[in-house]
Short mmCIF file of C-alpha atoms and ligand atoms in Angstrom, two decimals:
data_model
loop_
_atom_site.label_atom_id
_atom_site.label_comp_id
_atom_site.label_asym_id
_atom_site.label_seq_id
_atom_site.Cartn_x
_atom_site.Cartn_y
_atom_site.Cartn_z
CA UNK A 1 -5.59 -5.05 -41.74
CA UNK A 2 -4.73 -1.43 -43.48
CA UNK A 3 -4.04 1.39 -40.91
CA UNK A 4 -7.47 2.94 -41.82
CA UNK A 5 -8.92 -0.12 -40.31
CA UNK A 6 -6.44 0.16 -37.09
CA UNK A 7 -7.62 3.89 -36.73
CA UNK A 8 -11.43 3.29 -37.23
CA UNK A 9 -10.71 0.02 -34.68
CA UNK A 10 -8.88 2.76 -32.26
CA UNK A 11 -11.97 5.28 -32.38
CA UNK A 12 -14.31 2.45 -31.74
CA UNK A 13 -12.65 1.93 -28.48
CA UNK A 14 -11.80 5.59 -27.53
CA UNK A 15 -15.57 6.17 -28.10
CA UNK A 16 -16.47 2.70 -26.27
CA UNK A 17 -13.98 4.08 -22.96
CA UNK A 18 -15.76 7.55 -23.32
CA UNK A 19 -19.06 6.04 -23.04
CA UNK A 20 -18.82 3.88 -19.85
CA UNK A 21 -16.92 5.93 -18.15
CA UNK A 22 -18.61 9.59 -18.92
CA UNK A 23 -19.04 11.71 -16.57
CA UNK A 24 -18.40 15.21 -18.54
CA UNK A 25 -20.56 17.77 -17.82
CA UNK A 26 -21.68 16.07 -14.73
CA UNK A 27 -22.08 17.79 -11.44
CA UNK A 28 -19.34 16.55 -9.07
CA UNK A 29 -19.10 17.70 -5.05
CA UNK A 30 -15.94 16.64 -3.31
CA UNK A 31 -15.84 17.19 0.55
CA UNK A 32 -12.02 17.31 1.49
CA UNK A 33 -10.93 18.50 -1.54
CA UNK A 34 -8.12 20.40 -0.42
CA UNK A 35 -5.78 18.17 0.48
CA UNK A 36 -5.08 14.07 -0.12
CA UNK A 37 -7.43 12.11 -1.38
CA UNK A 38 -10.26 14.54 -1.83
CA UNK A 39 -7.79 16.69 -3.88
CA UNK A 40 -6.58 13.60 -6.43
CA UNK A 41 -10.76 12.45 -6.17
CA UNK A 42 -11.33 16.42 -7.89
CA UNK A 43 -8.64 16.34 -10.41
CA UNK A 44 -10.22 13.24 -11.56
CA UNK A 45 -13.02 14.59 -12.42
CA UNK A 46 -12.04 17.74 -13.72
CA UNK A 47 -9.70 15.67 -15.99
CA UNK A 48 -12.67 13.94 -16.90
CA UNK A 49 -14.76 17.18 -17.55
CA UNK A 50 -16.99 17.20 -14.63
CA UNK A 51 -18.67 20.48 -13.14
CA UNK A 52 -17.40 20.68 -9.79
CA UNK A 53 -17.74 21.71 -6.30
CA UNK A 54 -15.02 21.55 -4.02
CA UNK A 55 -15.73 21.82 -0.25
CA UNK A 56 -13.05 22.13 2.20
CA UNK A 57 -13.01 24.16 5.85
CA UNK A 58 -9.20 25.23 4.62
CA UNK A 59 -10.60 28.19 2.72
CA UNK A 60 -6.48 29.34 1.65
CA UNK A 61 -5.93 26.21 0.10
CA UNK A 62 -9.39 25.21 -1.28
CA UNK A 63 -9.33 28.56 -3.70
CA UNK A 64 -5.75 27.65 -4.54
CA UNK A 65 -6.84 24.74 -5.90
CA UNK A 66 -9.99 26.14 -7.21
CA UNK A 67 -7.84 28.78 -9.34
CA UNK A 68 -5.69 26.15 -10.33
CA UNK A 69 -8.74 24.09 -11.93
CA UNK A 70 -10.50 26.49 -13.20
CA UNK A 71 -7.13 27.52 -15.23
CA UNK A 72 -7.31 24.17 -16.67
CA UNK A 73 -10.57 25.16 -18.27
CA UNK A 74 -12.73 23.20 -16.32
CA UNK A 75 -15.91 24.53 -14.19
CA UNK A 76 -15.22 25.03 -10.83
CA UNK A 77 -16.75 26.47 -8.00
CA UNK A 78 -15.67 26.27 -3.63
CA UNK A 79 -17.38 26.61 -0.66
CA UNK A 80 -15.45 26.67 2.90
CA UNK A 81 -17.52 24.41 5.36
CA UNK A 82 -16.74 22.73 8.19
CA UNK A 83 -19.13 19.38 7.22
CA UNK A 84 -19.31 18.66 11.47
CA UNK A 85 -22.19 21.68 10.94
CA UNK A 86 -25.19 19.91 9.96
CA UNK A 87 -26.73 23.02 8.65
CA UNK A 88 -23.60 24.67 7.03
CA UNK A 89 -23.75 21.68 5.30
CA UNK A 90 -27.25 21.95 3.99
CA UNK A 91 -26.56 25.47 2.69
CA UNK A 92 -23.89 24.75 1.25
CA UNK A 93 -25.03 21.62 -0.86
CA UNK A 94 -28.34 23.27 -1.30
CA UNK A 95 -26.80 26.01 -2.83
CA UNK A 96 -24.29 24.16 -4.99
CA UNK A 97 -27.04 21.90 -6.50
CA UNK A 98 -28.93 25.15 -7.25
CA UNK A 99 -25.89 26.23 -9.41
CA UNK A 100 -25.21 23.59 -11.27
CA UNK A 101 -28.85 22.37 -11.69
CA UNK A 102 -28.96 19.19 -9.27
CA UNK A 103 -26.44 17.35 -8.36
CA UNK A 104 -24.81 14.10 -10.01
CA UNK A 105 -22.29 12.36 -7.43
CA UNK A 106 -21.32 13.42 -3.99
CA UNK A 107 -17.35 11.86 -2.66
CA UNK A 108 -18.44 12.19 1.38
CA UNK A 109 -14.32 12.51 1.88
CA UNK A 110 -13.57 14.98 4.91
CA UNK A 111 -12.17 12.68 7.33
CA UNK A 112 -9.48 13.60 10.12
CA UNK A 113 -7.48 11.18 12.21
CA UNK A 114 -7.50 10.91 15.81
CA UNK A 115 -5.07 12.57 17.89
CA UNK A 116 -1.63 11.29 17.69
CA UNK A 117 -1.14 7.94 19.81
CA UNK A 118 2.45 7.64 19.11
CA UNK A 119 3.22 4.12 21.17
CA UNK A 120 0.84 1.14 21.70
CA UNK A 121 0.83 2.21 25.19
CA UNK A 122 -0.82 5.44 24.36
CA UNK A 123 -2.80 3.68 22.00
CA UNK A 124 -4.67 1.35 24.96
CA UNK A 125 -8.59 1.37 25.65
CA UNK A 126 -8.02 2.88 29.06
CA UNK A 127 -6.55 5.98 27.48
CA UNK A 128 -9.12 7.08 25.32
CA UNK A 129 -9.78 10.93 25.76
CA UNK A 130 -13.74 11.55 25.38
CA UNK A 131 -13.03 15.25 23.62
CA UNK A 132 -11.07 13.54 21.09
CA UNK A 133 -13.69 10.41 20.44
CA UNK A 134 -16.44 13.34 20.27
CA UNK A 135 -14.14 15.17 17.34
CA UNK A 136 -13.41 12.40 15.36
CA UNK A 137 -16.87 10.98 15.65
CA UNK A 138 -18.09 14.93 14.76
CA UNK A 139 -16.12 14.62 11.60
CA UNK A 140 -16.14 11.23 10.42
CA UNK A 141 -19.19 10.12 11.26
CA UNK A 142 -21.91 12.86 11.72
CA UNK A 143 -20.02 15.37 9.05
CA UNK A 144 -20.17 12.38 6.73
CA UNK A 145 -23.86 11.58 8.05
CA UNK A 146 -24.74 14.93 7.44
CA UNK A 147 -23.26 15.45 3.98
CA UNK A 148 -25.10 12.19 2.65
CA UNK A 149 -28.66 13.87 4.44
CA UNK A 150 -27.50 16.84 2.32
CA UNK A 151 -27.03 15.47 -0.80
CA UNK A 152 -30.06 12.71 -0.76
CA UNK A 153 -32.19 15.52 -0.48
CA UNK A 154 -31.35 16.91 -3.52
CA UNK A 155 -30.96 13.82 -5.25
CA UNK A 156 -33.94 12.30 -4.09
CA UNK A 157 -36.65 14.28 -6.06
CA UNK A 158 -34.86 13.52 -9.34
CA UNK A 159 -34.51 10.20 -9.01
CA UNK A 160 -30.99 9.62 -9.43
CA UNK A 161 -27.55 10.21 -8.36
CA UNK A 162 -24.71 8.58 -6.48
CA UNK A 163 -23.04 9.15 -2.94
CA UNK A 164 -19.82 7.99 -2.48
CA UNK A 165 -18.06 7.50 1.06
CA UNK A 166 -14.47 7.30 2.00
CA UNK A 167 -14.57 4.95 5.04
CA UNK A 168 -11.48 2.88 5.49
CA UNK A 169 -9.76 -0.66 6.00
CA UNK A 170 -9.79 0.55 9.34
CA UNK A 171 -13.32 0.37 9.37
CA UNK A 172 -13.34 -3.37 8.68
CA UNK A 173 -11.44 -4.99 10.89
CA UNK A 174 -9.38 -4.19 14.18
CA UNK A 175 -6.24 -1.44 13.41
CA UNK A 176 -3.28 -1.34 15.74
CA UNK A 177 -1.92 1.45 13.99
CA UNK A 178 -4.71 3.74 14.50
CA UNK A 179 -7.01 4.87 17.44
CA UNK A 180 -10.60 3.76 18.98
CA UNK A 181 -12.31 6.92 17.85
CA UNK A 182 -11.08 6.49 14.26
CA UNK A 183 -11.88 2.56 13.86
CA UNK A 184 -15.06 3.21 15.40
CA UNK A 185 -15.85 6.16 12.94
CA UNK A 186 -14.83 4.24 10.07
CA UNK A 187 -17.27 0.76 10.96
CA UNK A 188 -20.60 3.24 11.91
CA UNK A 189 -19.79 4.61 8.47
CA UNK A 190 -19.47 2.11 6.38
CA UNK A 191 -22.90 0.49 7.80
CA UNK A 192 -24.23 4.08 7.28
CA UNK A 193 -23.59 3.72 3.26
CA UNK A 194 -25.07 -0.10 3.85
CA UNK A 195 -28.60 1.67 5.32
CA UNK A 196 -28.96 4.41 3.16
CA UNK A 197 -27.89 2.21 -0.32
CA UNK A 198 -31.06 0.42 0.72
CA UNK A 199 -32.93 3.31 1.74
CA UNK A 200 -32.35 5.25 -1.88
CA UNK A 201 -32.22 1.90 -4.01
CA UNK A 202 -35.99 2.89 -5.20
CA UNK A 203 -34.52 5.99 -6.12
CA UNK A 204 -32.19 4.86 -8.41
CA UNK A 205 -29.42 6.48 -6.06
CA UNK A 206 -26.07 4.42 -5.83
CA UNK A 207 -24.43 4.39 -2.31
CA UNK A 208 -20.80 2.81 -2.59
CA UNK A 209 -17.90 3.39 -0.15
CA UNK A 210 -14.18 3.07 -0.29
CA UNK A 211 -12.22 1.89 1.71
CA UNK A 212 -8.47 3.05 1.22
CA UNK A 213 -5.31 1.42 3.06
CA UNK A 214 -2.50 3.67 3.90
CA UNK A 215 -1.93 6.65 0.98
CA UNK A 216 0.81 9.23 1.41
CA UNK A 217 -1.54 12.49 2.43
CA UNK A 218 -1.55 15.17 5.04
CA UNK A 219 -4.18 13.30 7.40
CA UNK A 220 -1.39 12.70 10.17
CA UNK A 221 0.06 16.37 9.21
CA UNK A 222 1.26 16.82 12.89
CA UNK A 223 2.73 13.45 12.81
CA UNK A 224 5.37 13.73 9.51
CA UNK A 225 6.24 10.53 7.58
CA UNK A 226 9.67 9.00 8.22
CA UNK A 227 11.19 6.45 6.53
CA UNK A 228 10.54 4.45 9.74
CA UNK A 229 6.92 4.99 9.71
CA UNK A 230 6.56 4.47 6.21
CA UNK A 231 8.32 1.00 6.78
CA UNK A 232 6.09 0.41 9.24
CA UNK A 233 2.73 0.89 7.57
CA UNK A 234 4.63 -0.98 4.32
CA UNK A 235 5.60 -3.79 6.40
CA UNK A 236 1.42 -4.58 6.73
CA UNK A 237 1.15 -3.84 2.81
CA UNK A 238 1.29 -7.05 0.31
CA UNK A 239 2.04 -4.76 -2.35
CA UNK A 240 4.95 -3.90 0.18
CA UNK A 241 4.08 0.47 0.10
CA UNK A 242 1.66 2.97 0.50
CA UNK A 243 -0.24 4.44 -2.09
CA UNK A 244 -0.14 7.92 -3.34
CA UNK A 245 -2.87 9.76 -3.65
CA UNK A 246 -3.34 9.17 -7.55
CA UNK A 247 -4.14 5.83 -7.29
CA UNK A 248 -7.90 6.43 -5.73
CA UNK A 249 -8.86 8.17 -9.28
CA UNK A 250 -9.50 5.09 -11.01
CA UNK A 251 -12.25 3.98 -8.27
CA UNK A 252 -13.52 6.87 -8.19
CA UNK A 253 -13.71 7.36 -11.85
CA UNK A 254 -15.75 4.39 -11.60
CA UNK A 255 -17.75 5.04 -9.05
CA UNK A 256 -18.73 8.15 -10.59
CA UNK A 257 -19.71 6.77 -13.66
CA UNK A 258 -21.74 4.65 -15.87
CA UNK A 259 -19.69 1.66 -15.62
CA UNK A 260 -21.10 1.28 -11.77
CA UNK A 261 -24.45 1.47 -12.68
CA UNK A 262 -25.20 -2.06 -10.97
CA UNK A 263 -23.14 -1.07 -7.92
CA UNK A 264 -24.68 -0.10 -4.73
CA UNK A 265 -24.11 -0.66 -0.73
CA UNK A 266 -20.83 -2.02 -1.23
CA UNK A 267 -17.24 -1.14 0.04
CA UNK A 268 -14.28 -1.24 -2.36
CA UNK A 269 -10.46 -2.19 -0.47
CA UNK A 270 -7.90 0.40 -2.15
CA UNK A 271 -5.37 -1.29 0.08
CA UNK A 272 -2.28 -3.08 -1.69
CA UNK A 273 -4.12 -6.35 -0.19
CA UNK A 274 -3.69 -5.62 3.29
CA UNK A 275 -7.50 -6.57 3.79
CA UNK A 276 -6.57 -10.14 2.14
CA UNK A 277 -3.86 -10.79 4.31
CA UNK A 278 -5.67 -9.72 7.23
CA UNK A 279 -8.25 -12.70 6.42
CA UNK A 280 -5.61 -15.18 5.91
CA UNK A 281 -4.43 -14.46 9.49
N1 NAD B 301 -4.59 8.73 3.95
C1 NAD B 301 -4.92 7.53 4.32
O1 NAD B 301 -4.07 6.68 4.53
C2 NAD B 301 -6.38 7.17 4.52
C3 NAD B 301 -6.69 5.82 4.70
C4 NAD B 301 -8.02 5.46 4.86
C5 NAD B 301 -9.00 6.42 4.85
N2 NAD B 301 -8.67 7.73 4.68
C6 NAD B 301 -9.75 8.71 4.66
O2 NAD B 301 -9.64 9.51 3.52
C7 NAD B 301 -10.28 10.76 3.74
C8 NAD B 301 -9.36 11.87 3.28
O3 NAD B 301 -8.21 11.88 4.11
P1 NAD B 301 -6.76 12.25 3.56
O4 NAD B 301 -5.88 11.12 3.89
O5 NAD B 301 -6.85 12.73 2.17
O6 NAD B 301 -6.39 13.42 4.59
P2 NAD B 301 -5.90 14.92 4.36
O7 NAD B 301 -5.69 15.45 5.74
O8 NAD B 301 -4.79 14.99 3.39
O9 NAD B 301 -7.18 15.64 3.72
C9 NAD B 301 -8.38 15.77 4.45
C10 NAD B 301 -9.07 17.05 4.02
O10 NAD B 301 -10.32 17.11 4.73
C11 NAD B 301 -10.47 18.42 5.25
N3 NAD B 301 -11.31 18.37 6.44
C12 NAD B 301 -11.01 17.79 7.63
N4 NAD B 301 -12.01 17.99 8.49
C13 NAD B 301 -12.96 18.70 7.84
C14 NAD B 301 -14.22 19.22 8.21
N5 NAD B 301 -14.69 19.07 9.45
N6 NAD B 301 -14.94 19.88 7.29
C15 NAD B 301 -14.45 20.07 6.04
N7 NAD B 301 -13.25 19.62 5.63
C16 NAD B 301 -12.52 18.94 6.52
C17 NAD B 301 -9.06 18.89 5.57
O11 NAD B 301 -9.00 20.31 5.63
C18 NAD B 301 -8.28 18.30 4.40
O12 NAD B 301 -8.25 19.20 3.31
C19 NAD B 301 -10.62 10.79 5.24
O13 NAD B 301 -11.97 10.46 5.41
C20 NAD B 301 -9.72 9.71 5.81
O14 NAD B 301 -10.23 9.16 7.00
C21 NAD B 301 -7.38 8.13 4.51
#
């Protein structure tokens, strides 16, 4: 084989990746983009030339990162909204779509973790706090109910798009590392992406979650890691770590794009195998 061959065999394949997974010029809205895994999820798809909307109620950091984007060349626009706000949330969608002319994918990300049960004994049924429960379930729950209302209703008249959830592993099985309110946010959800997957199927609208194990962000940003709690959370890991934050992009690259077009109402482990090990317990 000369190297001409080799180089028309390489373009063949850089055109072939470019196909399945293209998403440029696509309209992209990331809730929780300023921070975590929302902020990794948007860099993805500005590296992959998306259009996108970042959506964040940290409105210093959010046009940070917008700047910082948009200085890469790519097409970038923010909104500051607290997603708990059912119709902040509908503006704010509503108005995005309008911009970009519809809207392609939606990452449902904002998520927040309940408040800091530092020992199992804080951690027990009896001392669930109702005003924390109704917070968590505000955010994780109704603010991802009411982004996915949001977006279907733009999507819906054109027949197409795809909503993408970030639930958990916590949402599929029992967690002693984390509280009630979060667990129980996490499950509703990922049933949530179950019923509306069917519900937009005729629609041609893909409804996928993720759910992530543990990943190095700022969701316990009260609570900073140690090497002791990183041990911890490692010590339920098979891969033996937690993630960092880059290591959603190639889900949601996926998720986002062509190559998922037979994918819908299903929940994707980005977990190290902690969800297999759970089983074989
Ligand atoms: N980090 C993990 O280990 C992990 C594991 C499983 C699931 N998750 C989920 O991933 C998602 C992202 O979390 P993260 O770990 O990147 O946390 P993070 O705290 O680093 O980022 C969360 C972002 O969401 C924003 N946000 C929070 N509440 C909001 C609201 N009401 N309206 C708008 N924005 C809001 C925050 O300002 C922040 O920028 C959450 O849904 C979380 O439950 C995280």
């Amino acid at each position: 084989m000369t190297s001409t061959d080799h180089s028309v065999e390489s373009d063949a394949r850089t055109a072939y990746l470019g196909r399945v997974f293209d998403i440029r010029d696509r309209h992209v809205l990331v809730t929780g983009a300023a921070s975590g895994l929302g902020r990794a999820i948007a860099e993805a798809m500005v590296d992959a030339g998306a259009n996108v909307t970042l959506v964040d109620r940290d409105a210093g950091t959010l046009r940070q990162l917008a700047d910082e984007f948009a200085g890469r060349g790519a097409t970038v626009t923010h909104a500051v909204c607290d997603v708990a706000d059912a119709d902040a949330v509908e503006a704010t969608v509503t108005e995005a779509a309008d911009r970009f002319d519809g809207l392609d994918v939606a990452f449902v990300n904002a998520g927040i973790p309940g408040a800091p049960r530092t020992d199992a004994e804080s951690r027990r049924l009896e001392r669930v706090q109702l005003d924390d429960w109704e917070r968590v379930i505000g955010v994780n729950l109704t603010g991802a109910l009411n982004t996915m209302r949001a977006a279907a209703s733009v999507m819906r008249p054109r027949r197409s798009g795809r909503i993408i959830v970030t639930a958990s592993t916590a949402g599929l099985r029992a967690d002693p590392m984390v509280g009630y309110a979060y667990v129980a946010s996490k499950a509703a959800i990922v049933n949530v992406v179950r019923q509306a997957a069917l519900d937009l199927a005729p629609d041609q609208i893909r409804v996928n979650a993720i759910a992530p194990g543990p990943f190095r962000t700022n969701i316990g940003g009260k609570r900073p890691r140690t090497p002791e709690s990183e041990a911890t959370w490692a010590r339920t890991i098979p891969l033996g770590r937690m993630a960092d934050p880059e290591e959603i992009k190639g889900l949601a690259l996926l998720l986002a794009s062509p190559a998922s077009s037979f994918m819908t109402g299903a929940v994707f482990p980005v977990d190290g195998g902690a969800l297999a090990l759970s089983h074989a317990l």
